[in-house]
Amino acid sequence: MPSLDLHSDVVSLTRALVDVESVSGNERTLADAVEAALSGLPHLQTRRFGNTVVARTSLSRAERVVVAGHLDTVPEAGNLPSRLVDDRIYGLGACDMKGGVAVALRLAATVAEPVRDVTYVFYDCEEIEAEKNGLGQLARTRPEELTADFAVLMEPSSAQVEGGCQGTLRAEIVLPGKRAHSARAWMGANAIHAAAPVLARLAEYKPRQVPVDGLVYREGLNAVGITGGVAGNVIPDECRVTVNYRFAPDRSEAAAFAHVQETFAGYVVELRDSAPAAAPGLDRPSAAAFVEALGVEPHPKFGWTDVARFAELGVPAVNYGPGESALAHTRDEYVEVAELHACEDRMGAWLRG
Ligand SMILES: [Zn+2]
């Protein structure tokens, strides 16, 4: 098993983490190494659930915070092992999110007496189907492990605080028609033509900009797919337009779907899947203290992340980590050495009080 030296420095540690390949479903070796490294620290109680490792301080502090990161990456793209070039670490997962995991592991090792109790969570299967997500499984089977006043998810955010996250839902607008031979089109009703007013509604749609806890979330309702057609000589009897609604945290999943139904009143609208939004919770004292201690301006998160899982447990959560989110999942992903140090220093100052 590769061993991780948590007392070296955040750059070597990031590279060591990148060099242990951990594509989703293959996290065992890395989880073993993380568990072994944390188990050697007397100030932490470390436990293992599948390929998720949880390590916590128990200092009876007034407040408990979670610092979390996923161990897995998307598939390799010829970007292993890691390379250090011009103060950037390149390699699979460097940005998403082994840099963030390295920062969290460094804090776990070096801040033995934080002023707030900390639960560190390193989990598997974030980059694949939601039901396998290690954090989701922990939330379902052992929610008490995630009990906290506040959570920081160390996803790449260019070392900026990104509060909450938008919800997302996909729905299909079902357009009926009547099948006929295209030589006698007047005997049928063309379902694809029936999509025209639906597309017009989408083109005219004015998405909301919604302030929540002081951050402005920009929504979007867009067609992301269209299917229809039977054969080259048939008037089609069905067409489906798939829409994706990215909604602000002031709407629940049910309210978001009701809005889509209302927008397409008069049509059959079928819900395909949805995931809730998460309010940033920046009005809560522990979240406000985090933002103040870091001295950075919070921004809204455009996208869905695991902070929503914390929100479902009633724990306000933010994304904060090294690396630019636009580089995540790219062949040339990298993390800036300066951001690794900035995150480690600022989070360290917050935990040391
Ligand atoms: Zn990620």
Tab-separated table of C-alpha atoms and ligand atoms in Angstrom:
chain	number	residue	atom	x	y	z
A	1	MET	CA	0.000	0.000	0.000
A	2	PRO	CA	1.376	3.473	-0.840
A	3	SER	CA	1.912	5.531	2.297
A	4	LEU	CA	0.961	9.175	2.663
A	5	ASP	CA	3.124	11.520	4.691
A	6	LEU	CA	0.696	14.074	6.092
A	7	HIS	CA	3.544	15.971	7.748
A	8	SER	CA	5.504	16.710	4.574
A	9	ASP	CA	3.850	19.649	2.775
A	10	VAL	CA	0.670	20.237	0.821
A	11	VAL	CA	2.404	20.115	-2.582
A	12	SER	CA	4.083	16.720	-2.099
A	13	LEU	CA	0.907	15.420	-0.531
A	14	THR	CA	-1.244	16.554	-3.479
A	15	ARG	CA	1.166	14.840	-5.879
A	16	ALA	CA	1.183	11.669	-3.777
A	17	LEU	CA	-2.641	11.617	-3.831
A	18	VAL	CA	-2.763	12.150	-7.603
A	19	ASP	CA	-0.271	9.326	-8.097
A	20	VAL	CA	-2.554	6.812	-6.375
A	21	GLU	CA	-5.070	6.227	-9.180
A	22	SER	CA	-8.612	6.243	-7.757
A	23	VAL	CA	-11.079	6.375	-10.632
A	24	SER	CA	-14.643	5.959	-9.290
A	25	GLY	CA	-15.131	2.367	-8.127
A	26	ASN	CA	-11.393	1.891	-7.630
A	27	GLU	CA	-10.880	3.964	-4.465
A	28	ARG	CA	-9.916	1.130	-2.111
A	29	THR	CA	-6.133	1.598	-2.301
A	30	LEU	CA	-6.391	5.334	-1.711
A	31	ALA	CA	-8.979	4.905	1.068
A	32	ASP	CA	-6.623	2.375	2.728
A	33	ALA	CA	-3.758	4.864	2.553
A	34	VAL	CA	-5.891	7.728	3.912
A	35	GLU	CA	-7.234	5.541	6.713
A	36	ALA	CA	-3.727	4.354	7.642
A	37	ALA	CA	-2.342	7.904	7.679
A	38	LEU	CA	-5.207	9.250	9.820
A	39	SER	CA	-5.222	6.274	12.196
A	40	GLY	CA	-1.687	7.206	13.216
A	41	LEU	CA	-2.920	10.545	14.609
A	42	PRO	CA	-3.774	10.272	18.331
A	43	HIS	CA	-6.033	13.358	18.357
A	44	LEU	CA	-8.464	11.803	15.864
A	45	GLN	CA	-10.885	8.906	16.047
A	46	THR	CA	-10.819	7.351	12.621
A	47	ARG	CA	-13.458	5.023	11.241
A	48	ARG	CA	-14.073	3.353	7.932
A	49	PHE	CA	-17.413	2.783	6.153
A	50	GLY	CA	-16.825	0.988	2.853
A	51	ASN	CA	-14.338	3.234	1.058
A	52	THR	CA	-15.350	6.282	3.064
A	53	VAL	CA	-13.066	7.377	5.912
A	54	VAL	CA	-14.336	9.549	8.756
A	55	ALA	CA	-11.961	11.086	11.316
A	56	ARG	CA	-13.130	13.331	14.125
A	57	THR	CA	-11.813	15.365	17.003
A	58	SER	CA	-13.699	15.088	20.307
A	59	LEU	CA	-12.781	18.151	22.305
A	60	SER	CA	-16.322	19.023	23.474
A	61	ARG	CA	-16.173	22.333	21.635
A	62	ALA	CA	-19.320	24.451	21.360
A	63	GLU	CA	-19.410	23.947	17.609
A	64	ARG	CA	-18.708	21.077	15.199
A	65	VAL	CA	-17.840	21.505	11.533
A	66	VAL	CA	-17.440	19.002	8.710
A	67	VAL	CA	-14.590	19.266	6.213
A	68	ALA	CA	-15.255	16.896	3.328
A	69	GLY	CA	-13.800	15.787	0.017
A	70	HIS	CA	-14.240	12.959	-2.454
A	71	LEU	CA	-11.398	10.536	-3.170
A	72	ASP	CA	-12.457	9.482	-6.657
A	73	THR	CA	-11.752	10.971	-10.054
A	74	VAL	CA	-13.142	10.693	-13.565
A	75	PRO	CA	-11.347	8.193	-15.869
A	76	GLU	CA	-7.683	8.643	-16.733
A	77	ALA	CA	-6.827	10.655	-19.845
A	78	GLY	CA	-3.098	10.034	-20.187
A	79	ASN	CA	-2.578	12.465	-17.299
A	80	LEU	CA	-0.771	10.277	-14.765
A	81	PRO	CA	1.572	10.513	-12.953
A	82	SER	CA	1.508	14.064	-11.601
A	83	ARG	CA	3.836	16.771	-12.922
A	84	LEU	CA	4.937	19.994	-11.261
A	85	VAL	CA	5.405	22.705	-13.902
A	86	ASP	CA	5.554	26.466	-13.286
A	87	ASP	CA	4.012	26.284	-9.820
A	88	ARG	CA	1.120	24.171	-11.028
A	89	ILE	CA	0.496	20.527	-10.267
A	90	TYR	CA	-0.891	18.733	-13.318
A	91	GLY	CA	-2.474	15.291	-13.242
A	92	LEU	CA	-5.705	13.346	-12.945
A	93	GLY	CA	-7.750	14.771	-10.083
A	94	ALA	CA	-5.222	17.534	-9.274
A	95	CYS	CA	-8.023	20.092	-9.569
A	96	ASP	CA	-11.064	17.886	-8.862
A	97	MET	CA	-10.298	17.362	-6.090
A	98	LYS	CA	-7.109	15.885	-4.730
A	99	GLY	CA	-5.731	19.359	-4.029
A	100	GLY	CA	-8.701	19.940	-1.726
A	101	VAL	CA	-8.273	16.501	-0.154
A	102	ALA	CA	-4.584	17.278	0.469
A	103	VAL	CA	-5.527	20.518	2.250
A	104	ALA	CA	-8.080	18.678	4.405
A	105	LEU	CA	-5.575	15.928	5.279
A	106	ARG	CA	-2.950	18.521	6.188
A	107	LEU	CA	-5.430	20.262	8.512
A	108	ALA	CA	-6.395	16.928	10.056
A	109	ALA	CA	-2.750	16.166	10.779
A	110	THR	CA	-1.487	19.575	11.878
A	111	VAL	CA	-4.383	21.189	13.775
A	112	ALA	CA	-4.507	18.904	16.800
A	113	GLU	CA	-6.561	21.239	18.997
A	114	PRO	CA	-8.986	23.149	16.796
A	115	VAL	CA	-11.244	25.709	18.470
A	116	ARG	CA	-14.217	23.980	16.803
A	117	ASP	CA	-14.564	20.212	16.709
A	118	VAL	CA	-13.972	18.860	13.219
A	119	THR	CA	-15.296	15.816	11.389
A	120	TYR	CA	-13.185	15.051	8.323
A	121	VAL	CA	-14.961	12.985	5.684
A	122	PHE	CA	-13.179	11.414	2.683
A	123	TYR	CA	-15.653	9.568	0.489
A	124	ASP	CA	-15.931	7.533	-2.687
A	125	CYS	CA	-18.033	7.490	-5.854
A	126	GLU	CA	-18.828	11.194	-6.265
A	127	GLU	CA	-18.221	11.255	-10.020
A	128	ILE	CA	-20.775	8.543	-10.904
A	129	GLU	CA	-24.457	7.642	-10.333
A	130	ALA	CA	-25.894	9.437	-7.326
A	131	GLU	CA	-26.974	6.268	-5.468
A	132	LYS	CA	-23.339	5.100	-5.117
A	133	ASN	CA	-22.112	8.406	-3.674
A	134	GLY	CA	-20.251	7.661	-0.426
A	135	LEU	CA	-21.419	10.862	1.250
A	136	GLY	CA	-25.023	10.104	0.283
A	137	GLN	CA	-24.691	6.582	1.687
A	138	LEU	CA	-23.297	7.936	4.948
A	139	ALA	CA	-26.167	10.467	5.104
A	140	ARG	CA	-28.710	7.660	4.644
A	141	THR	CA	-27.188	4.990	6.892
A	142	ARG	CA	-25.310	6.997	9.538
A	143	PRO	CA	-26.582	10.571	9.478
A	144	GLU	CA	-25.186	11.097	13.010
A	145	GLU	CA	-21.660	10.950	11.501
A	146	LEU	CA	-22.475	14.154	9.601
A	147	THR	CA	-24.124	16.071	12.429
A	148	ALA	CA	-22.573	19.529	12.460
A	149	ASP	CA	-23.247	23.254	12.588
A	150	PHE	CA	-21.571	23.893	9.266
A	151	ALA	CA	-19.802	22.017	6.465
A	152	VAL	CA	-17.067	22.899	4.002
A	153	LEU	CA	-16.903	20.824	0.844
A	154	MET	CA	-13.448	21.234	-0.607
A	155	GLU	CA	-14.485	21.139	-4.273
A	156	PRO	CA	-12.479	23.400	-6.595
A	157	SER	CA	-13.714	26.980	-6.242
A	158	SER	CA	-10.514	28.961	-6.974
A	159	ALA	CA	-10.155	29.435	-3.212
A	160	GLN	CA	-13.405	31.445	-3.162
A	161	VAL	CA	-16.387	30.673	-0.953
A	162	GLU	CA	-19.257	29.424	-3.094
A	163	GLY	CA	-22.448	29.235	-1.082
A	164	GLY	CA	-25.194	26.694	-1.479
A	165	CYS	CA	-26.005	25.255	-4.887
A	166	GLN	CA	-28.717	25.380	-7.500
A	167	GLY	CA	-31.219	22.593	-7.869
A	168	THR	CA	-31.679	20.787	-11.142
A	169	LEU	CA	-34.557	18.928	-12.738
A	170	ARG	CA	-35.211	17.319	-16.091
A	171	ALA	CA	-38.695	16.941	-17.501
A	172	GLU	CA	-40.180	15.907	-20.824
A	173	ILE	CA	-42.947	17.778	-22.615
A	174	VAL	CA	-44.951	15.098	-24.420
A	175	LEU	CA	-46.509	16.165	-27.717
A	176	PRO	CA	-49.064	13.817	-29.200
A	177	GLY	CA	-49.953	13.519	-32.885
A	178	LYS	CA	-51.685	11.119	-35.205
A	179	ARG	CA	-49.752	8.758	-37.416
A	180	ALA	CA	-50.454	8.798	-41.143
A	181	HIS	CA	-48.701	8.166	-44.471
A	182	SER	CA	-46.780	11.309	-45.349
A	183	ALA	CA	-48.342	11.212	-48.816
A	184	ARG	CA	-51.692	11.827	-47.081
A	185	ALA	CA	-50.481	14.123	-44.292
A	186	TRP	CA	-53.904	15.714	-43.915
A	187	MET	CA	-55.128	12.469	-42.404
A	188	GLY	CA	-52.670	12.724	-39.509
A	189	ALA	CA	-51.411	15.291	-37.002
A	190	ASN	CA	-47.690	16.020	-36.888
A	191	ALA	CA	-46.326	15.742	-33.332
A	192	ILE	CA	-42.987	17.332	-34.271
A	193	HIS	CA	-44.769	20.425	-35.598
A	194	ALA	CA	-46.610	20.546	-32.272
A	195	ALA	CA	-43.242	21.222	-30.601
A	196	ALA	CA	-43.014	24.673	-32.225
A	197	PRO	CA	-45.031	26.568	-29.583
A	198	VAL	CA	-43.141	24.736	-26.816
A	199	LEU	CA	-39.826	25.851	-28.280
A	200	ALA	CA	-41.215	29.377	-28.673
A	201	ARG	CA	-42.104	29.438	-24.981
A	202	LEU	CA	-38.559	28.379	-24.123
A	203	ALA	CA	-37.046	31.012	-26.398
A	204	GLU	CA	-39.181	33.729	-24.790
A	205	TYR	CA	-38.682	32.484	-21.237
A	206	LYS	CA	-37.153	35.053	-18.877
A	207	PRO	CA	-35.154	33.236	-16.194
A	208	ARG	CA	-35.253	34.658	-12.676
A	209	GLN	CA	-32.346	36.130	-10.757
A	210	VAL	CA	-33.049	35.378	-7.139
A	211	PRO	CA	-31.279	36.766	-4.082
A	212	VAL	CA	-30.953	34.181	-1.297
A	213	ASP	CA	-28.998	35.038	1.870
A	214	GLY	CA	-27.348	37.912	0.017
A	215	LEU	CA	-26.200	35.894	-3.027
A	216	VAL	CA	-27.884	36.198	-6.424
A	217	TYR	CA	-28.682	32.916	-8.179
A	218	ARG	CA	-29.281	33.007	-11.948
A	219	GLU	CA	-31.750	30.403	-13.084
A	220	GLY	CA	-32.093	28.743	-16.470
A	221	LEU	CA	-34.760	26.764	-18.323
A	222	ASN	CA	-33.491	25.174	-21.487
A	223	ALA	CA	-34.292	22.480	-24.018
A	224	VAL	CA	-31.537	19.888	-23.787
A	225	GLY	CA	-33.020	17.259	-26.089
A	226	ILE	CA	-35.764	16.500	-28.559
A	227	THR	CA	-36.922	13.164	-29.927
A	228	GLY	CA	-39.515	12.284	-32.524
A	229	GLY	CA	-39.980	10.633	-35.850
A	230	VAL	CA	-41.034	7.189	-37.004
A	231	ALA	CA	-39.764	6.791	-40.583
A	232	GLY	CA	-39.081	8.881	-43.656
A	233	ASN	CA	-42.622	8.431	-44.930
A	234	VAL	CA	-44.627	8.654	-41.709
A	235	ILE	CA	-46.288	11.628	-40.015
A	236	PRO	CA	-44.987	11.191	-36.451
A	237	ASP	CA	-47.450	10.579	-33.644
A	238	GLU	CA	-45.166	11.569	-30.767
A	239	CYS	CA	-42.474	14.136	-30.035
A	240	ARG	CA	-40.763	14.788	-26.687
A	241	VAL	CA	-38.857	17.894	-25.713
A	242	THR	CA	-36.532	17.407	-22.733
A	243	VAL	CA	-36.008	20.526	-20.646
A	244	ASN	CA	-33.524	21.159	-17.845
A	245	TYR	CA	-34.462	23.654	-15.157
A	246	ARG	CA	-31.666	24.957	-12.923
A	247	PHE	CA	-33.412	26.562	-9.996
A	248	ALA	CA	-32.489	28.855	-7.132
A	249	PRO	CA	-32.510	27.680	-3.509
A	250	ASP	CA	-35.781	29.508	-2.759
A	251	ARG	CA	-37.616	26.694	-4.561
A	252	SER	CA	-38.083	23.112	-3.429
A	253	GLU	CA	-37.996	20.305	-5.982
A	254	ALA	CA	-41.809	20.199	-5.902
A	255	ALA	CA	-42.114	23.964	-6.396
A	256	ALA	CA	-39.595	23.807	-9.230
A	257	PHE	CA	-41.579	21.096	-11.010
A	258	ALA	CA	-44.813	23.033	-10.444
A	259	HIS	CA	-43.163	26.016	-12.116
A	260	VAL	CA	-42.203	23.911	-15.160
A	261	GLN	CA	-45.766	22.542	-15.352
A	262	GLU	CA	-47.132	26.080	-15.157
A	263	THR	CA	-44.748	27.279	-17.866
A	264	PHE	CA	-46.044	24.507	-20.130
A	265	ALA	CA	-49.674	24.703	-19.064
A	266	GLY	CA	-51.863	22.763	-21.475
A	267	TYR	CA	-49.170	20.147	-22.149
A	268	VAL	CA	-48.367	16.809	-20.579
A	269	VAL	CA	-45.157	17.307	-18.568
A	270	GLU	CA	-43.363	14.239	-17.178
A	271	LEU	CA	-40.719	14.588	-14.466
A	272	ARG	CA	-37.576	12.549	-15.239
A	273	ASP	CA	-35.308	13.355	-12.300
A	274	SER	CA	-34.492	16.143	-9.900
A	275	ALA	CA	-32.048	17.117	-7.174
A	276	PRO	CA	-32.711	19.810	-4.582
A	277	ALA	CA	-31.048	23.192	-4.330
A	278	ALA	CA	-29.259	24.202	-1.162
A	279	ALA	CA	-29.495	27.598	0.472
A	280	PRO	CA	-26.079	28.999	1.358
A	281	GLY	CA	-27.108	29.431	5.002
A	282	LEU	CA	-24.688	32.341	5.291
A	283	ASP	CA	-26.969	33.913	7.876
A	284	ARG	CA	-26.079	31.138	10.338
A	285	PRO	CA	-23.384	32.148	12.865
A	286	SER	CA	-20.956	29.318	12.034
A	287	ALA	CA	-21.179	30.004	8.296
A	288	ALA	CA	-20.773	33.743	8.831
A	289	ALA	CA	-17.751	33.098	11.058
A	290	PHE	CA	-16.155	31.013	8.311
A	291	VAL	CA	-16.607	33.703	5.675
A	292	GLU	CA	-15.272	36.336	8.037
A	293	ALA	CA	-12.249	34.282	9.092
A	294	LEU	CA	-11.317	33.618	5.468
A	295	GLY	CA	-11.746	37.231	4.476
A	296	VAL	CA	-13.128	36.372	1.043
A	297	GLU	CA	-16.318	37.512	-0.667
A	298	PRO	CA	-18.871	34.685	-1.023
A	299	HIS	CA	-20.357	33.873	-4.448
A	300	PRO	CA	-23.322	31.737	-5.432
A	301	LYS	CA	-22.594	28.240	-6.774
A	302	PHE	CA	-23.843	27.608	-10.297
A	303	GLY	CA	-24.096	23.873	-10.492
A	304	TRP	CA	-25.123	20.996	-8.292
A	305	THR	CA	-22.716	19.682	-5.671
A	306	ASP	CA	-22.829	17.522	-2.578
A	307	VAL	CA	-23.481	20.603	-0.421
A	308	ALA	CA	-27.139	19.811	-1.137
A	309	ARG	CA	-26.751	16.562	0.826
A	310	PHE	CA	-25.717	18.593	3.856
A	311	ALA	CA	-28.594	20.995	3.316
A	312	GLU	CA	-30.988	18.020	3.412
A	313	LEU	CA	-29.546	17.159	6.838
A	314	GLY	CA	-30.074	20.751	7.969
A	315	VAL	CA	-26.355	21.579	7.837
A	316	PRO	CA	-25.466	24.800	5.977
A	317	ALA	CA	-22.580	24.108	3.610
A	318	VAL	CA	-20.286	25.923	1.216
A	319	ASN	CA	-17.804	24.909	-1.481
A	320	TYR	CA	-14.311	26.147	-0.786
A	321	GLY	CA	-11.189	24.646	-2.283
A	322	PRO	CA	-8.145	25.075	-4.482
A	323	GLY	CA	-8.429	24.695	-8.253
A	324	GLU	CA	-10.589	26.265	-10.918
A	325	SER	CA	-13.895	24.453	-11.398
A	326	ALA	CA	-13.733	25.026	-15.186
A	327	LEU	CA	-10.640	22.767	-15.280
A	328	ALA	CA	-12.373	19.866	-13.548
A	329	HIS	CA	-12.611	16.728	-15.715
A	330	THR	CA	-10.268	18.142	-18.376
A	331	ARG	CA	-7.164	16.306	-19.594
A	332	ASP	CA	-4.971	19.246	-18.608
A	333	GLU	CA	-6.474	19.850	-15.182
A	334	TYR	CA	-4.086	21.390	-12.690
A	335	VAL	CA	-4.054	23.120	-9.335
A	336	GLU	CA	-1.995	26.213	-8.513
A	337	VAL	CA	0.532	25.712	-5.718
A	338	ALA	CA	-0.328	29.211	-4.425
A	339	GLU	CA	-4.002	28.226	-4.021
A	340	LEU	CA	-3.076	25.080	-2.102
A	341	HIS	CA	-1.079	27.189	0.342
A	342	ALA	CA	-3.780	29.872	0.560
A	343	CYS	CA	-6.470	27.310	1.380
A	344	GLU	CA	-4.307	25.530	3.940
A	345	ASP	CA	-3.297	28.794	5.623
A	346	ARG	CA	-6.798	30.309	5.737
A	347	MET	CA	-8.557	27.153	6.845
A	348	GLY	CA	-5.816	26.545	9.402
A	349	ALA	CA	-6.310	30.048	10.816
A	350	TRP	CA	-10.072	29.466	10.997
A	351	LEU	CA	-9.665	26.159	12.866
A	352	ARG	CA	-6.970	27.451	15.213
A	353	GLY	CA	-9.130	30.476	16.077
B	1	ZN	ZN	-15.374	17.075	-7.495
